[in-house]
Amino acid sequence: MRLPFGNNSVECAKQILAEIGITDTLNSGATTARRLAESWDNQWLDLLQNDTNNNLYGALTNLGVFFAVGTLLFFMMQWLKDVIHSEYSRPISALVWPFIVVVLLSNAGNGSILSNLTLGVRNFINIVNQQVITTANANQVYQQALNMSVAEEVAGSLLRPCQSLTGEQQTQCLTKASERIDNLWSEYRNLYGDQTWISRLETQVNQIRFGTGIVTENNFNSLLGNTAQTTIKNFLISLQFAFQNLIEATMLLIAALGPLAVGGSLLPVAGKPIFAWITGFLAAGIAKISFNIIAVLTAAVIVNGPAQDPNANPDLMWFIIFLGILAPLLSLILAGLGGMSVFNAISNSSELVRDRI
């Protein structure tokens, strides 16, 4: 796994960003989803496999067993009714559910079959997610698009204090700020090569540094944004990271509730709770994958379009708004539609199997 910056550049960026109030945004990129998943790995293992007799999952498994025992009474009542009033094929096929529940909820202390299956599906989703990111982000377009926007805020925040100065003081201030920003351009070139957007931003900074007279506020705002934009971008970037963590937490919560869904599946109803549980888990995985596809494809539009024009000065606020608000909403909508399709497919398949047994 390659991070957007090397070790030296990370320290340099952190030092600059710490002084202007932006936190570790330069060290983010399309591999964020993978790094977030890795940071949750220990929590998944602790919950689903380590000492499941005494942890939270073990307690929920015991509660699921209690639900199974309680719903078994309703299951037997419906089963006897089918034996009396129906053909034997339906009651015989229905007997498979108690065996499924018993097998899935068997807890040996190092994880039940249900917990191991759940962890396996989660790992498969993460593998697919990382393959999608690696394939679509071969040229690090997501890192470039995000860092392109952040670099404007870094440069603007370092140069803007010089605006209130005049004469020699302003010249010295601009020189010191530009020297620090030059380190940032060097790090970008080491990572992405001599990209057009890096040269464009460097030229904009030099125009302010070597300009004659007093640098006006309009020049700062037109070329490098303003403090309000910095605050908004910082918030929206943090918002997308929060969304990715929310997806991971949601999947973990759904996984923890698996024993309850299995225990309630003996209820004689058409829509089994286990089907809804599977649908919710897969829908969360779809949301994770969809968000990363949307983010990478949108970043590619910027990097392969306006970023290649040396005369363009694109306003990337729309990209940050898209990542922080619109992309999460769109991925949730896609996940909801995909989840409904999965649920209908599972329900129809179970009815077909039941009718043919």
mmCIF file of C-alpha atoms in Angstrom, residues 139-282:
data_model
loop_
_atom_site.group_PDB
_atom_site.id
_atom_site.type_symbol
_atom_site.label_atom_id
_atom_site.label_comp_id
_atom_site.label_asym_id
_atom_site.label_seq_id
_atom_site.Cartn_x
_atom_site.Cartn_y
_atom_site.Cartn_z
ATOM 1 C CA ASN A 139 -2.648 7.048 -11.698
ATOM 2 C CA GLN A 140 -3.537 8.241 -8.199
ATOM 3 C CA VAL A 141 -6.199 10.558 -9.609
ATOM 4 C CA TYR A 142 -8.084 10.704 -6.319
ATOM 5 C CA GLN A 143 -4.988 11.782 -4.404
ATOM 6 C CA GLN A 144 -4.152 14.339 -7.053
ATOM 7 C CA ALA A 145 -7.640 15.877 -7.135
ATOM 8 C CA LEU A 146 -7.879 16.089 -3.355
ATOM 9 C CA ASN A 147 -4.350 17.409 -2.918
ATOM 10 C CA MET A 148 -4.895 19.922 -5.696
ATOM 11 C CA SER A 149 -7.711 21.457 -3.699
ATOM 12 C CA VAL A 150 -5.899 21.228 -0.383
ATOM 13 C CA ALA A 151 -2.721 22.758 -1.853
ATOM 14 C CA GLU A 152 -4.619 25.921 -2.713
ATOM 15 C CA GLU A 153 -5.724 26.252 0.878
ATOM 16 C CA VAL A 154 -2.210 25.556 2.176
ATOM 17 C CA ALA A 155 -0.667 28.190 -0.080
ATOM 18 C CA GLY A 156 -3.412 30.717 0.589
ATOM 19 C CA SER A 157 -3.230 30.266 4.340
ATOM 20 C CA LEU A 158 0.552 30.801 4.329
ATOM 21 C CA LEU A 159 0.473 33.799 2.016
ATOM 22 C CA ARG A 160 -2.636 35.559 3.294
ATOM 23 C CA PRO A 161 -1.049 36.983 6.497
ATOM 24 C CA CYS A 162 1.330 38.934 4.231
ATOM 25 C CA GLN A 163 -1.579 40.862 2.696
ATOM 26 C CA SER A 164 -1.864 43.258 5.627
ATOM 27 C CA LEU A 165 1.848 44.155 5.440
ATOM 28 C CA THR A 166 3.534 46.655 3.154
ATOM 29 C CA GLY A 167 6.961 47.353 1.713
ATOM 30 C CA GLU A 168 9.921 45.331 2.883
ATOM 31 C CA GLN A 169 7.942 43.532 5.566
ATOM 32 C CA GLN A 170 5.528 42.192 2.971
ATOM 33 C CA THR A 171 8.402 41.151 0.694
ATOM 34 C CA GLN A 172 10.107 39.219 3.482
ATOM 35 C CA CYS A 173 6.825 37.610 4.522
ATOM 36 C CA LEU A 174 6.071 36.484 0.956
ATOM 37 C CA THR A 175 9.612 35.157 0.527
ATOM 38 C CA LYS A 176 9.475 33.041 3.681
ATOM 39 C CA ALA A 177 6.008 31.740 2.872
ATOM 40 C CA SER A 178 7.002 30.880 -0.703
ATOM 41 C CA GLU A 179 10.079 28.999 0.453
ATOM 42 C CA ARG A 180 7.930 26.794 2.633
ATOM 43 C CA ILE A 181 5.407 26.274 -0.145
ATOM 44 C CA ASP A 182 8.221 25.306 -2.537
ATOM 45 C CA ASN A 183 8.853 22.255 -0.356
ATOM 46 C CA LEU A 184 5.258 21.234 -0.974
ATOM 47 C CA TRP A 185 5.632 21.514 -4.766
ATOM 48 C CA SER A 186 8.771 19.352 -4.574
ATOM 49 C CA GLU A 187 6.912 16.656 -2.676
ATOM 50 C CA TYR A 188 4.048 16.719 -5.166
ATOM 51 C CA ARG A 189 6.471 16.317 -8.077
ATOM 52 C CA ASN A 190 8.192 13.423 -6.358
ATOM 53 C CA LEU A 191 4.844 11.683 -6.084
ATOM 54 C CA TYR A 192 2.979 12.593 -9.256
ATOM 55 C CA GLY A 193 5.701 13.836 -11.610
ATOM 56 C CA ASP A 194 5.752 17.254 -13.218
ATOM 57 C CA GLN A 195 1.983 17.659 -13.487
ATOM 58 C CA THR A 196 0.429 20.702 -15.149
ATOM 59 C CA TRP A 197 -1.668 21.583 -12.103
ATOM 60 C CA ILE A 198 1.423 21.713 -9.879
ATOM 61 C CA SER A 199 3.142 24.164 -12.247
ATOM 62 C CA ARG A 200 -0.029 26.256 -12.447
ATOM 63 C CA LEU A 201 -0.305 26.580 -8.664
ATOM 64 C CA GLU A 202 3.406 27.356 -8.403
ATOM 65 C CA THR A 203 3.015 30.089 -11.021
ATOM 66 C CA GLN A 204 0.098 31.615 -9.115
ATOM 67 C CA VAL A 205 2.147 31.758 -5.941
ATOM 68 C CA ASN A 206 5.063 33.346 -7.792
ATOM 69 C CA GLN A 207 2.751 35.959 -9.292
ATOM 70 C CA ILE A 208 1.799 37.054 -5.805
ATOM 71 C CA ARG A 209 5.352 36.798 -4.490
ATOM 72 C CA PHE A 210 6.992 38.889 -7.220
ATOM 73 C CA GLY A 211 4.085 41.251 -7.888
ATOM 74 C CA THR A 212 4.664 44.968 -7.549
ATOM 75 C CA GLY A 213 2.874 47.205 -5.059
ATOM 76 C CA ILE A 214 0.456 46.031 -2.406
ATOM 77 C CA VAL A 215 -1.181 42.663 -2.956
ATOM 78 C CA THR A 216 -4.929 43.212 -2.768
ATOM 79 C CA GLU A 217 -7.419 40.978 -1.020
ATOM 80 C CA ASN A 218 -9.127 40.350 -4.378
ATOM 81 C CA ASN A 219 -5.931 38.847 -5.757
ATOM 82 C CA PHE A 220 -5.667 36.493 -2.807
ATOM 83 C CA ASN A 221 -9.311 35.477 -3.032
ATOM 84 C CA SER A 222 -9.311 34.989 -6.810
ATOM 85 C CA LEU A 223 -6.105 32.978 -6.935
ATOM 86 C CA LEU A 224 -5.992 31.130 -3.630
ATOM 87 C CA GLY A 225 -9.444 31.231 -2.095
ATOM 88 C CA ASN A 226 -10.262 32.658 1.327
ATOM 89 C CA THR A 227 -10.476 31.595 4.935
ATOM 90 C CA ALA A 228 -14.175 30.735 4.662
ATOM 91 C CA GLN A 229 -13.441 28.283 1.851
ATOM 92 C CA THR A 230 -10.638 26.751 3.896
ATOM 93 C CA THR A 231 -12.997 26.111 6.799
ATOM 94 C CA ILE A 232 -15.718 24.666 4.567
ATOM 95 C CA LYS A 233 -13.324 22.410 2.658
ATOM 96 C CA ASN A 234 -11.793 21.163 5.879
ATOM 97 C CA PHE A 235 -15.259 20.335 7.217
ATOM 98 C CA LEU A 236 -16.365 18.548 4.040
ATOM 99 C CA ILE A 237 -13.172 16.503 3.788
ATOM 100 C CA SER A 238 -13.649 15.446 7.396
ATOM 101 C CA LEU A 239 -17.275 14.641 6.563
ATOM 102 C CA GLN A 240 -16.306 12.105 3.899
ATOM 103 C CA PHE A 241 -13.886 10.435 6.303
ATOM 104 C CA ALA A 242 -16.684 10.311 8.871
ATOM 105 C CA PHE A 243 -18.965 8.677 6.300
ATOM 106 C CA GLN A 244 -16.416 5.945 5.565
ATOM 107 C CA ASN A 245 -16.053 5.256 9.284
ATOM 108 C CA LEU A 246 -19.843 5.231 9.601
ATOM 109 C CA ILE A 247 -20.088 2.562 6.898
ATOM 110 C CA GLU A 248 -17.551 0.388 8.712
ATOM 111 C CA ALA A 249 -19.327 0.887 12.054
ATOM 112 C CA THR A 250 -22.662 0.051 10.411
ATOM 113 C CA MET A 251 -21.301 -3.206 9.010
ATOM 114 C CA LEU A 252 -19.903 -4.118 12.418
ATOM 115 C CA LEU A 253 -23.236 -3.352 14.091
ATOM 116 C CA ILE A 254 -25.140 -5.458 11.557
ATOM 117 C CA ALA A 255 -22.648 -8.279 12.058
ATOM 118 C CA ALA A 256 -23.141 -8.136 15.828
ATOM 119 C CA LEU A 257 -26.915 -8.409 15.412
ATOM 120 C CA GLY A 258 -26.614 -11.534 13.261
ATOM 121 C CA PRO A 259 -27.438 -14.010 16.071
ATOM 122 C CA LEU A 260 -30.692 -12.174 16.791
ATOM 123 C CA ALA A 261 -31.696 -12.364 13.138
ATOM 124 C CA VAL A 262 -30.902 -16.071 13.016
ATOM 125 C CA GLY A 263 -32.729 -16.739 16.280
ATOM 126 C CA GLY A 264 -35.859 -15.024 15.006
ATOM 127 C CA SER A 265 -35.867 -16.908 11.712
ATOM 128 C CA LEU A 266 -38.008 -19.718 13.125
ATOM 129 C CA LEU A 267 -41.023 -17.427 13.132
ATOM 130 C CA PRO A 268 -43.568 -18.763 10.603
ATOM 131 C CA VAL A 269 -43.541 -15.640 8.448
ATOM 132 C CA ALA A 270 -42.789 -15.163 4.757
ATOM 133 C CA GLY A 271 -39.893 -12.720 5.197
ATOM 134 C CA LYS A 272 -37.277 -14.380 7.383
ATOM 135 C CA PRO A 273 -35.238 -11.990 9.587
ATOM 136 C CA ILE A 274 -32.045 -13.675 8.385
ATOM 137 C CA PHE A 275 -32.831 -12.534 4.843
ATOM 138 C CA ALA A 276 -33.222 -8.927 6.013
ATOM 139 C CA TRP A 277 -29.957 -9.242 7.948
ATOM 140 C CA ILE A 278 -28.060 -10.546 4.920
ATOM 141 C CA THR A 279 -29.562 -7.790 2.807
ATOM 142 C CA GLY A 280 -28.501 -5.085 5.259
ATOM 143 C CA PHE A 281 -24.952 -6.400 5.455
ATOM 144 C CA LEU A 282 -24.584 -6.595 1.684
#
